C-alpha positions as CSV (number, residue, x, y, z in Angstrom):
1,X,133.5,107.6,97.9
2,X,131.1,106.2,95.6
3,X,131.6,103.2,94.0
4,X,129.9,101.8,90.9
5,X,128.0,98.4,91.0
6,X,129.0,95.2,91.5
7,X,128.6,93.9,87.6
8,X,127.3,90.7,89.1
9,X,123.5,90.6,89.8
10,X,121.6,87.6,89.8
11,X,117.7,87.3,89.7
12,X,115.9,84.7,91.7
13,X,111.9,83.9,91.4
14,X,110.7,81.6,94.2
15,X,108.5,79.2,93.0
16,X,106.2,77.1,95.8
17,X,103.0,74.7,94.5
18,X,101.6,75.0,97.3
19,X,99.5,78.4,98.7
20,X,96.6,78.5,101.2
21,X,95.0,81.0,99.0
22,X,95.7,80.1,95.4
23,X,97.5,76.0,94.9
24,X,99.8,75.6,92.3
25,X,99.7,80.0,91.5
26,X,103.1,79.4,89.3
27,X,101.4,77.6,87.0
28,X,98.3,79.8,86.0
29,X,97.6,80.3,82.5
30,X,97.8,84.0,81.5
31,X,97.2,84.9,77.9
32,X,98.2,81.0,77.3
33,X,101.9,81.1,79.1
34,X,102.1,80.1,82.7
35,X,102.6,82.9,85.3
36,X,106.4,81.8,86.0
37,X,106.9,82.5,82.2
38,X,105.5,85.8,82.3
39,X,107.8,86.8,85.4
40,X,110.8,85.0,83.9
41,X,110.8,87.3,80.7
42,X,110.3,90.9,82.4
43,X,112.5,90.1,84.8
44,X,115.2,89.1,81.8
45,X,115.0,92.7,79.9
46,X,116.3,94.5,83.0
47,X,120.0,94.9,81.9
48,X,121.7,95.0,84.9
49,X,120.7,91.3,85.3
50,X,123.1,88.7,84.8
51,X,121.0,85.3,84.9
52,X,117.4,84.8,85.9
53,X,116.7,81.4,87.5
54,X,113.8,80.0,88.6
55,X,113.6,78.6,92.1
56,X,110.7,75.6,92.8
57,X,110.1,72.5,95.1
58,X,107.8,71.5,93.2
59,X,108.2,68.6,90.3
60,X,105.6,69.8,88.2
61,X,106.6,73.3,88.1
62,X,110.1,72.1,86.8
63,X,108.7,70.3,84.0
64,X,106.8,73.3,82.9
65,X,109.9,75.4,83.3
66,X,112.1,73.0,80.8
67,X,109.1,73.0,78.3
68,X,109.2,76.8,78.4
69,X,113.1,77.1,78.1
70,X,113.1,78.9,81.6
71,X,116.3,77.6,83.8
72,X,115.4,77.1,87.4
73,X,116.9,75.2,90.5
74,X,114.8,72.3,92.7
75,X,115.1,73.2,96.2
76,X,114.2,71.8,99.6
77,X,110.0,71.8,99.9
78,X,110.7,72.9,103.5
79,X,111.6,76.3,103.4
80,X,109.6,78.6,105.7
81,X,109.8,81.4,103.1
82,X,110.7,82.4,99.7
83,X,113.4,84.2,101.2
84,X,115.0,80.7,102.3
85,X,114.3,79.1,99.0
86,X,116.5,82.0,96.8
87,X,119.4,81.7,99.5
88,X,119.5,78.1,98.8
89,X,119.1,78.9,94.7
90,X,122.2,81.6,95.2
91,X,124.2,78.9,97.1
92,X,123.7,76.0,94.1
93,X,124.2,78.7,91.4
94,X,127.8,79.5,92.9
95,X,126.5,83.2,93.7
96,X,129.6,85.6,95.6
97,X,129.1,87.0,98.4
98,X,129.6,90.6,97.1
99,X,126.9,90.2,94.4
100,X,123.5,91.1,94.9
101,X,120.6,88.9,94.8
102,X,117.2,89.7,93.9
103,X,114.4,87.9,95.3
104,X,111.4,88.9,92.6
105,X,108.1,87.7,93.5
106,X,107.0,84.7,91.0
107,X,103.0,86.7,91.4
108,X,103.9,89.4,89.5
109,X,103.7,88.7,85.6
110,X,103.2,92.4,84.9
111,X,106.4,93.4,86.8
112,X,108.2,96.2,84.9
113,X,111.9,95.6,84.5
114,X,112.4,99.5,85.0
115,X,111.7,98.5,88.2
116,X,114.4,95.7,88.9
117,X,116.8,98.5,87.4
118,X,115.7,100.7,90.2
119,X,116.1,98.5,93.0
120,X,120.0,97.3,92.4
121,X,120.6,101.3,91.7
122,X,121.5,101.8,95.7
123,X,124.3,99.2,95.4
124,X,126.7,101.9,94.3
125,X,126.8,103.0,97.6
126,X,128.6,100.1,99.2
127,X,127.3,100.9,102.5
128,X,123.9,99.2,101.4
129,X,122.7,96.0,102.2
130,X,119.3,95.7,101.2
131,X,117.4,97.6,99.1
132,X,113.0,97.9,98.6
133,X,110.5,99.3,96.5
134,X,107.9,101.9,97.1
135,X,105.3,104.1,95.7
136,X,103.4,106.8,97.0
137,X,99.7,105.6,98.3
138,X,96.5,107.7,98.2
139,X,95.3,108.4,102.1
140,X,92.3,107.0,101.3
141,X,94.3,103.4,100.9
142,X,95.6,103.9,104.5
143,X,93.0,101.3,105.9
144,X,93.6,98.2,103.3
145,X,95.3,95.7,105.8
146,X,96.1,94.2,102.4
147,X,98.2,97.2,101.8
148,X,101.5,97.4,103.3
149,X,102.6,100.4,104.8
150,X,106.1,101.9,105.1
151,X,107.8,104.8,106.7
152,X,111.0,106.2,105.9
153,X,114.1,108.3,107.4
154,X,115.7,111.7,105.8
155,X,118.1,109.1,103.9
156,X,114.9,106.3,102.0
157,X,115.8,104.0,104.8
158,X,113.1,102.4,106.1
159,X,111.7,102.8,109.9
160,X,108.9,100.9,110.0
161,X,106.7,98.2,108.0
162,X,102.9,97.6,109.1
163,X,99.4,96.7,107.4
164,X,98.5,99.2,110.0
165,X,97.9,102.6,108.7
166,X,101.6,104.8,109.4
167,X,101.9,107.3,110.0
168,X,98.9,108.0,112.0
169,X,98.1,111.4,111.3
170,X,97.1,112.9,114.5
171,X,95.1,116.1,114.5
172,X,94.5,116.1,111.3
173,X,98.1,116.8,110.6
174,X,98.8,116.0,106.7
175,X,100.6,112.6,106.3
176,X,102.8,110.7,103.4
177,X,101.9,107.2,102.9
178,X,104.1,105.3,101.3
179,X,102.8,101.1,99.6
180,X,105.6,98.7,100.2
181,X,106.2,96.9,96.7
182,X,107.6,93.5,97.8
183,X,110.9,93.2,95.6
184,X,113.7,93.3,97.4
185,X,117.3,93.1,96.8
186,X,120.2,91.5,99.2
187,X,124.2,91.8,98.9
188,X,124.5,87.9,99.0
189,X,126.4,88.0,102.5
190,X,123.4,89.7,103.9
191,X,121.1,87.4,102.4
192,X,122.8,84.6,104.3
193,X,122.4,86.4,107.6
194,X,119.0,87.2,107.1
195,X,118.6,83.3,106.7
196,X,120.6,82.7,109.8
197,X,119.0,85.3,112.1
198,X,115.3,83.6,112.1
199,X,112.6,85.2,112.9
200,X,111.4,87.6,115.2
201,X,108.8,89.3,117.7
202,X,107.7,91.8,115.1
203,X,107.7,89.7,112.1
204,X,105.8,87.1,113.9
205,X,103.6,89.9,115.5
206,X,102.8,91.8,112.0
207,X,103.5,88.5,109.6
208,X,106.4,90.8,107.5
209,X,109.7,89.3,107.4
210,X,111.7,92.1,106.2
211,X,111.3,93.6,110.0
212,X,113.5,91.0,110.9
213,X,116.2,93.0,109.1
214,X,115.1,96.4,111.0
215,X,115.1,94.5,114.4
216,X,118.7,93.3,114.1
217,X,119.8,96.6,112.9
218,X,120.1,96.1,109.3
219,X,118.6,98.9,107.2
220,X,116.3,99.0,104.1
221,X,117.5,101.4,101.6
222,X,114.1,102.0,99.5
223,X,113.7,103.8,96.2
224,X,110.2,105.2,95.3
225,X,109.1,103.9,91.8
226,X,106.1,105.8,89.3
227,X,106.2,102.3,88.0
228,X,103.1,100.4,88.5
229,X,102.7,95.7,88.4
230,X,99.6,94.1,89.5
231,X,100.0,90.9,91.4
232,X,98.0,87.8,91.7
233,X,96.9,86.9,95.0
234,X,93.4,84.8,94.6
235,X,92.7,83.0,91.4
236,X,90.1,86.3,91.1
237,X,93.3,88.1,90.0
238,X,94.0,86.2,86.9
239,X,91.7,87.8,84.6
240,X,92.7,91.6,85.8
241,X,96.5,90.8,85.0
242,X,95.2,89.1,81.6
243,X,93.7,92.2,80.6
244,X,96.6,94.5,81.6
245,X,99.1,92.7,79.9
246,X,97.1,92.0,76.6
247,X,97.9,93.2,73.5
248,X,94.6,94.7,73.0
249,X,94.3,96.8,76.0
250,X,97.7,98.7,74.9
251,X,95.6,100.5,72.1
């Protein structure tokens, strides 16, 4: 029977200084707020949310939180993921273990909050664990490594995550390909086993931590979204997002 949602969802944005690619990201000025801020307030207008906390190592990126008025938690700076970092958020901010826990990525200032309403819509069925985002990709996308790829059962459970292009479409045979949006939503129990579990062969192989969940049997319940966000990878990406999310550009 299906049962409605758990009234308790809680939003988490992980928050790390430090990046190979783009040092102190959290903190980049777009249209004159930092990128936490922008995150912060889509992710507060999806309804179904109950609190939105920031999650940070990182001093600095506290300080701008207070001076914004955005609540976050200081966590351990040696967390291996973001994953790790919201688990230990959930656990200071008293979170149950029936409620579900969104981990929303702090590089994605034009995040739509439709979206964060789509991902906690599985949790009716209380069979699901963990729930993703996807959209469907033009072919001609297949090759981005930068892309990730997803395939998917009769049910929207995921099979398979890869930068590779999957399905390969052999003779010509017409193929689905599916992005993966990296949101991602966890009943808090399975969050903690996610944590605990570590990672594994294909993770490490293919650098994607959510096929640790597929390799211990966990599945991925994803929902395909029209709904488009632009993240920030490289410093590059700043100015794209600015224009996107500018008054001016909206007509």
């Amino acid at each position: 029977m299906t049962q409605t949602i758990s009234n308790r969802v809680f939003g988490i944005i992980p928050a790390r200084y430090g990046s190979t690619r783009f040092p102190g990201k959290p903190l980049a000025p777009i249209l004159g707020k930092p990128m936490f801020w922008h995150v912060f307030q889509r992710a507060s207008q999806c309804p179904q949310i109950e609190k939105v906390v920031l999650a940070t190592d990182s001093r600095r990126i506290a300080d701008a939180a207070e001076s914004h008025h955005v609540p976050y938690v200081m966590t351990r700076p040696d967390h291996p993921s973001g994953t790790d970092r919201v688990l230990e958020a959930a656990d200071h901010l008293g979170v149950p273990e029936d409620a579900v826990v969104i981990n929303i990525q702090g590089d994605e200032p034009a995040l739509q909050p439709e979206m964060l309403s789509e991902l906690v819509g599985p949790f009716r069925e209380p069979e699901v664990q963990v729930a993703t985002l996807i959209s469907a990709m033009d072919p001609d996308q297949r090759g981005d490594r930068d892309q990730v790829k997803v395939v998917v059962n009769h049910r929207g459970d995921a099979l398979y995550f890869s930068r590779a292009a999957i399905p390969y479409a052999r003779d010509a045979e017409p193929a689905v390909y599916y992005r993966h949006i990296g949101l991602y939503a966890f009943r808090m129990a399975t969050l903690r086993r996610f944590v605990a579990l570590g990672p594994g062969r294909l993770e490490r192989t293919e650098k994607l931590e959510q096929l640790r969940l597929l390799e211990n049997g966990i599945p991925i319940r994803t929902v395909q979204t029209r709904h488009r966000s632009i993240g920030v990878d490289r410093p590059e990406d700043i100015a794209t997002v600015s224009r996107w999310l500018s008054p001016q550009s909206k007509g």
